[in-house]
Short mmCIF file of C-alpha atoms and ligand atoms in Angstrom, two decimals:
data_model
loop_
_atom_site.label_atom_id
_atom_site.label_comp_id
_atom_site.label_asym_id
_atom_site.label_seq_id
_atom_site.Cartn_x
_atom_site.Cartn_y
_atom_site.Cartn_z
CA MET A 1 -4.57 7.40 11.33
CA PRO A 2 -3.71 4.12 9.19
CA ASP A 3 -5.20 0.77 10.30
CA LEU A 4 -2.77 -1.22 12.45
CA LEU A 5 -4.44 -4.32 11.32
CA VAL A 6 -3.81 -3.55 7.61
CA LEU A 7 -0.14 -2.38 8.23
CA SER A 8 0.50 -5.57 10.22
CA GLY A 9 -1.15 -8.14 7.72
CA CYS A 10 0.78 -6.40 4.78
CA LEU A 11 3.97 -6.57 6.92
CA LEU A 12 3.61 -10.43 7.34
CA LEU A 13 2.23 -10.97 3.81
CA GLY A 14 5.50 -9.30 2.69
CA LEU A 15 7.65 -11.54 4.65
CA VAL A 16 6.16 -14.67 3.19
CA PHE A 17 6.23 -12.88 -0.50
CA GLY A 18 9.72 -11.84 -0.01
CA SER A 19 10.53 -15.37 0.62
CA PHE A 20 8.69 -16.24 -2.72
CA ALA A 21 10.71 -13.55 -4.21
CA ASN A 22 14.12 -14.89 -3.63
CA VAL A 23 12.79 -18.17 -5.33
CA VAL A 24 12.00 -16.35 -8.36
CA ILE A 25 14.95 -14.22 -8.19
CA ALA A 26 17.12 -17.26 -8.46
CA ARG A 27 15.22 -19.55 -10.57
CA VAL A 28 13.26 -17.35 -13.13
CA PRO A 29 16.50 -16.10 -14.87
CA ALA A 30 17.93 -19.83 -14.98
CA GLY A 31 14.75 -20.95 -16.68
CA GLY A 32 13.76 -22.98 -13.64
CA SER A 33 10.55 -24.07 -12.39
CA LEU A 34 9.24 -22.32 -9.25
CA HIS A 35 7.63 -25.39 -7.67
CA THR A 36 9.83 -28.24 -8.31
CA PRO A 37 12.46 -29.00 -7.08
CA PRO A 38 12.01 -27.90 -3.44
CA SER A 39 14.75 -25.38 -2.02
CA THR A 40 17.95 -26.97 -1.67
CA CYS A 41 21.64 -25.45 -1.22
CA PRO A 42 23.17 -24.22 -3.81
CA ARG A 43 26.53 -26.38 -2.63
CA CYS A 44 25.66 -29.47 -1.00
CA ALA A 45 22.13 -29.90 -2.41
CA ALA A 46 20.88 -30.74 0.90
CA PRO A 47 16.89 -30.27 0.85
CA ILE A 48 16.05 -26.99 3.10
CA ARG A 49 13.91 -28.12 5.71
CA PRO A 50 10.66 -26.28 6.43
CA TYR A 51 12.04 -24.93 9.90
CA ASP A 52 15.07 -23.95 8.12
CA ASN A 53 12.90 -21.63 5.34
CA ILE A 54 11.16 -19.15 7.98
CA PRO A 55 11.96 -15.54 6.58
CA VAL A 56 14.73 -13.63 8.05
CA VAL A 57 14.74 -15.93 11.26
CA SER A 58 16.21 -19.13 9.88
CA TRP A 59 19.20 -17.04 8.30
CA LEU A 60 19.93 -15.54 11.85
CA LEU A 61 19.59 -18.74 13.71
CA LEU A 62 21.55 -20.50 11.14
CA ARG A 63 24.13 -17.57 11.58
CA ALA A 64 23.88 -17.34 7.59
CA ARG A 65 25.39 -21.04 6.98
CA CYS A 66 23.71 -24.35 5.37
CA ARG A 67 23.13 -26.76 8.22
CA SER A 68 24.83 -29.60 6.24
CA CYS A 69 27.72 -28.56 4.63
CA GLU A 70 28.63 -24.79 6.42
CA ALA A 71 28.35 -23.08 2.78
CA SER A 72 27.56 -19.41 3.60
CA ILE A 73 23.97 -18.00 2.77
CA SER A 74 23.91 -14.95 1.20
CA VAL A 75 22.66 -11.99 3.27
CA GLU A 76 20.61 -10.64 0.02
CA TYR A 77 18.04 -13.33 1.22
CA PRO A 78 16.97 -12.04 4.25
CA LEU A 79 17.51 -8.31 2.96
CA VAL A 80 15.02 -9.17 0.20
CA GLU A 81 12.45 -10.30 2.68
CA ILE A 82 12.81 -7.70 5.00
CA ALA A 83 12.64 -5.00 1.81
CA CYS A 84 9.38 -6.96 0.70
CA ALA A 85 7.88 -6.71 4.35
CA LEU A 86 8.34 -2.89 4.75
CA LEU A 87 7.31 -2.49 1.12
CA PHE A 88 4.09 -4.41 1.51
CA ALA A 89 3.60 -2.27 5.06
CA ALA A 90 4.10 0.80 3.45
CA ILE A 91 1.92 0.01 0.23
CA GLY A 92 -0.81 -1.08 3.17
CA TRP A 93 -0.29 2.51 4.69
CA ARG A 94 -0.44 4.40 1.43
CA ILE A 95 -3.44 2.63 -0.31
CA GLY A 96 -5.51 1.30 2.99
CA LEU A 97 -8.07 -1.63 2.82
CA SER A 98 -9.68 -1.29 -0.57
CA TRP A 99 -10.27 -2.79 -3.95
CA ALA A 100 -6.91 -1.68 -5.35
CA LEU A 101 -4.59 -3.20 -2.36
CA PRO A 102 -3.90 -6.52 -4.26
CA GLY A 103 -3.01 -4.83 -7.33
CA PHE A 104 -0.34 -2.36 -5.82
CA LEU A 105 0.88 -5.00 -3.52
CA LEU A 106 1.71 -7.25 -6.88
CA PHE A 107 3.16 -3.88 -8.23
CA GLY A 108 5.39 -3.21 -5.37
CA TRP A 109 6.52 -7.17 -5.34
CA LEU A 110 7.16 -7.17 -9.21
CA LEU A 111 9.08 -4.00 -9.16
CA LEU A 112 11.49 -5.53 -6.17
CA VAL A 113 11.91 -8.45 -7.79
CA VAL A 114 12.65 -6.98 -11.52
CA ALA A 115 15.13 -4.66 -9.37
CA VAL A 116 17.01 -7.14 -8.03
CA ILE A 117 17.04 -9.69 -11.16
CA ASP A 118 18.23 -6.82 -13.33
CA VAL A 119 21.33 -5.71 -11.06
CA HIS A 120 22.18 -9.69 -11.21
CA THR A 121 21.54 -10.51 -14.83
CA ARG A 122 21.23 -7.14 -16.73
CA ARG A 123 17.96 -8.31 -17.84
CA ILE A 124 14.34 -8.13 -16.90
CA PRO A 125 12.66 -11.47 -17.75
CA ASN A 126 9.46 -11.81 -20.12
CA ARG A 127 8.39 -14.71 -17.81
CA LEU A 128 7.67 -11.92 -15.57
CA THR A 129 6.45 -8.96 -17.45
CA TYR A 130 4.14 -10.94 -19.46
CA PRO A 131 1.85 -12.79 -17.43
CA LEU A 132 1.80 -9.90 -14.69
CA THR A 133 1.37 -6.87 -16.72
CA PRO A 134 -2.17 -8.20 -17.93
CA THR A 135 -2.75 -9.26 -14.20
CA LEU A 136 -2.24 -6.03 -12.72
CA LEU A 137 -4.50 -4.47 -15.55
CA VAL A 138 -7.29 -6.65 -14.84
CA LEU A 139 -6.91 -5.89 -10.84
CA LEU A 140 -6.62 -2.18 -10.89
CA VAL A 141 -9.21 -1.60 -13.95
CA GLY A 142 -11.16 -4.05 -12.10
CA ALA A 143 -10.80 -1.95 -8.52
CA ALA A 144 -11.61 1.22 -10.29
CA LEU A 145 -14.97 -0.12 -11.53
CA LEU A 146 -15.66 -1.47 -8.11
CA GLU A 147 -15.23 1.77 -6.80
CA GLY A 148 -17.65 3.45 -9.38
CA THR A 149 -14.77 5.29 -10.86
CA PRO A 150 -14.43 4.26 -14.66
CA GLY A 151 -12.32 7.31 -15.47
CA VAL A 152 -9.61 5.84 -13.35
CA ALA A 153 -9.97 2.56 -15.07
CA LEU A 154 -9.52 4.48 -18.38
CA ARG A 155 -6.22 6.08 -17.19
CA SER A 156 -4.56 3.12 -15.76
CA LEU A 157 -4.96 1.55 -19.39
CA LEU A 158 -3.83 4.82 -21.01
CA GLY A 159 -1.26 5.19 -18.52
CA GLY A 160 0.21 1.84 -19.57
CA LEU A 161 0.03 2.81 -23.32
CA VAL A 162 1.75 6.08 -22.74
CA ALA A 163 4.65 4.85 -20.72
CA PHE A 164 5.19 1.95 -23.08
CA ALA A 165 5.14 4.17 -26.37
CA LEU A 166 7.47 6.65 -24.50
CA LEU A 167 10.11 4.19 -23.60
CA LEU A 168 9.97 2.41 -26.90
CA VAL A 169 10.79 5.67 -28.57
CA LEU A 170 13.94 6.57 -26.39
CA ALA A 171 14.74 3.01 -26.63
CA LEU A 172 14.99 3.21 -30.40
CA ILE A 173 16.67 6.59 -30.21
CA ASN A 174 19.16 5.05 -28.03
CA PRO A 175 19.20 1.34 -27.99
CA ARG A 176 22.47 1.03 -25.98
CA GLY A 177 20.74 3.14 -22.92
CA MET A 178 17.44 1.10 -22.61
CA GLY A 179 16.30 -2.17 -23.48
CA MET A 180 13.27 -3.89 -24.48
CA GLY A 181 12.80 -5.12 -21.28
CA ASP A 182 12.68 -1.48 -19.69
CA VAL A 183 10.37 -0.83 -22.28
CA LYS A 184 7.85 -3.66 -21.08
CA LEU A 185 8.63 -2.88 -17.63
CA ALA A 186 7.55 0.87 -18.26
CA ALA A 187 4.01 -0.50 -19.25
CA PHE A 188 3.81 -2.12 -16.06
CA ILE A 189 4.79 1.14 -14.31
CA GLY A 190 2.31 3.11 -16.59
CA ILE A 191 -0.80 1.28 -15.36
CA GLY A 192 0.01 1.42 -11.67
CA LEU A 193 0.84 4.96 -11.62
CA GLY A 194 -1.75 5.69 -14.30
CA TYR A 195 -4.63 4.75 -11.72
CA LEU A 196 -3.07 7.23 -9.25
CA GLY A 197 -2.99 9.81 -11.97
CA TRP A 198 -1.12 11.67 -14.34
CA GLY A 199 1.06 13.49 -11.83
CA HIS A 200 2.01 10.22 -10.39
CA LEU A 201 3.11 8.85 -13.71
CA TRP A 202 5.33 11.75 -15.02
CA LEU A 203 7.02 11.83 -11.36
CA GLY A 204 7.76 8.28 -11.35
CA LEU A 205 9.30 7.96 -14.82
CA PHE A 206 11.14 11.44 -14.18
CA THR A 207 12.53 10.52 -11.06
CA GLY A 208 13.59 7.10 -12.76
CA PHE A 209 15.63 8.94 -15.38
CA LEU A 210 16.95 11.53 -13.11
CA GLY A 211 18.36 8.63 -10.68
CA GLY A 212 19.52 6.42 -13.62
CA GLY A 213 20.78 9.41 -15.54
CA VAL A 214 22.71 11.10 -12.90
CA ILE A 215 24.08 7.94 -11.36
CA ALA A 216 25.30 6.61 -14.86
CA GLY A 217 26.89 10.10 -15.62
CA LEU A 218 28.52 10.00 -12.11
CA LEU A 219 30.08 6.64 -12.58
CA VAL A 220 31.25 7.58 -16.26
CA VAL A 221 32.95 10.74 -14.63
CA LEU A 222 34.27 9.17 -11.68
CA ARG A 223 35.79 6.48 -14.30
CA LEU A 224 34.32 3.76 -12.55
CA ARG A 225 32.60 2.76 -15.76
CA SER A 226 33.24 3.50 -19.27
CA ARG A 227 30.45 5.14 -21.42
CA LYS A 228 30.11 1.78 -23.57
CA ASP A 229 29.01 -0.19 -20.27
CA HIS A 230 25.58 -0.97 -19.90
CA ILE A 231 24.42 0.43 -16.80
CA PRO A 232 21.12 -1.60 -15.63
CA PHE A 233 18.00 0.96 -16.14
CA GLY A 234 15.25 -1.47 -14.69
CA PRO A 235 16.17 -0.63 -10.75
CA TRP A 236 15.76 3.03 -11.47
CA LEU A 237 12.60 2.57 -13.04
CA SER A 238 11.39 0.46 -10.47
CA LEU A 239 12.95 2.71 -7.75
CA GLY A 240 11.18 5.93 -9.28
CA ALA A 241 7.80 4.21 -9.37
CA LEU A 242 7.79 3.38 -5.73
CA VAL A 243 8.95 6.84 -4.95
CA ALA A 244 5.88 8.21 -7.03
CA LEU A 245 3.35 5.55 -5.17
CA LEU A 246 4.44 6.10 -1.94
CA VAL A 247 5.33 10.07 -1.46
CA GLY A 248 4.01 11.29 -4.94
CA GLN A 249 0.91 12.77 -3.48
CA PRO A 250 2.98 15.37 -0.95
CA LEU A 251 5.81 15.72 -3.71
CA ILE A 252 3.09 17.06 -6.20
CA ALA A 253 1.19 18.98 -3.83
CA THR A 254 4.48 20.77 -2.62
CA TYR A 255 5.11 21.37 -6.42
CA LEU A 256 2.03 22.66 -7.19
CA ARG A 257 2.02 25.40 -4.46
CA TRP A 258 5.61 26.14 -5.29
CA ALA A 259 4.46 26.85 -8.88
CA GLY A 260 1.77 28.86 -7.68
CA TRP A 261 -1.15 26.60 -9.03
CA THR A 262 -2.89 26.14 -6.06
ZN1 ZN B 301 24.88 -26.84 1.95
#
């Protein structure tokens, strides 16, 4: 029985960090500062008042329009906030109140942010992966050591290295299909899934490749995209990693039973 207090705490935290995710998604690709200037309407530059900046609620109350100039506010803002809140609650349910929880909330948050930025810009900013990959490593290795499981700490580190090396080889073989941003993201994913186990890491990467590959192939077959178009791979890697984190355990158990290994 998951702790309701942990679930609702994570849900609220997810709303707040979802709101921050919107700032990061808008400003980091453009190279802007995260704290100055305060948020303004992109059209009329009117400052957004604190009471108009409440996650989801303000967007609904304002009926998706700026209070000053009535410019429409994209539905992406409340959707990112809701997605982040649900994701945080799901991570709280899966990980529970433990030393590893802050690390996995960071894990989910960055994967969500990177997926949206990659769809918008076809890039995964180093400004996010460079500082947050070592942060995740410190949080999860620290958590494993506090839990008295140094083997898990080592597996987390190795998971990051293995996933990085694997995607580096793939990017060198097929530079058009995968960018260095994806390779750096793989290191981040490897640290998180490595903490959970090698099965989770393979499942996450495999699901990402499968999703990205199947959809990319379909788009080409349906002639919606040509073979030369770059289809962003980051969202698929992120999705695969989140699937492995949230439902990896039952999936792997089912597979092992089906394969007759348990
Ligand atoms: Zn405005």
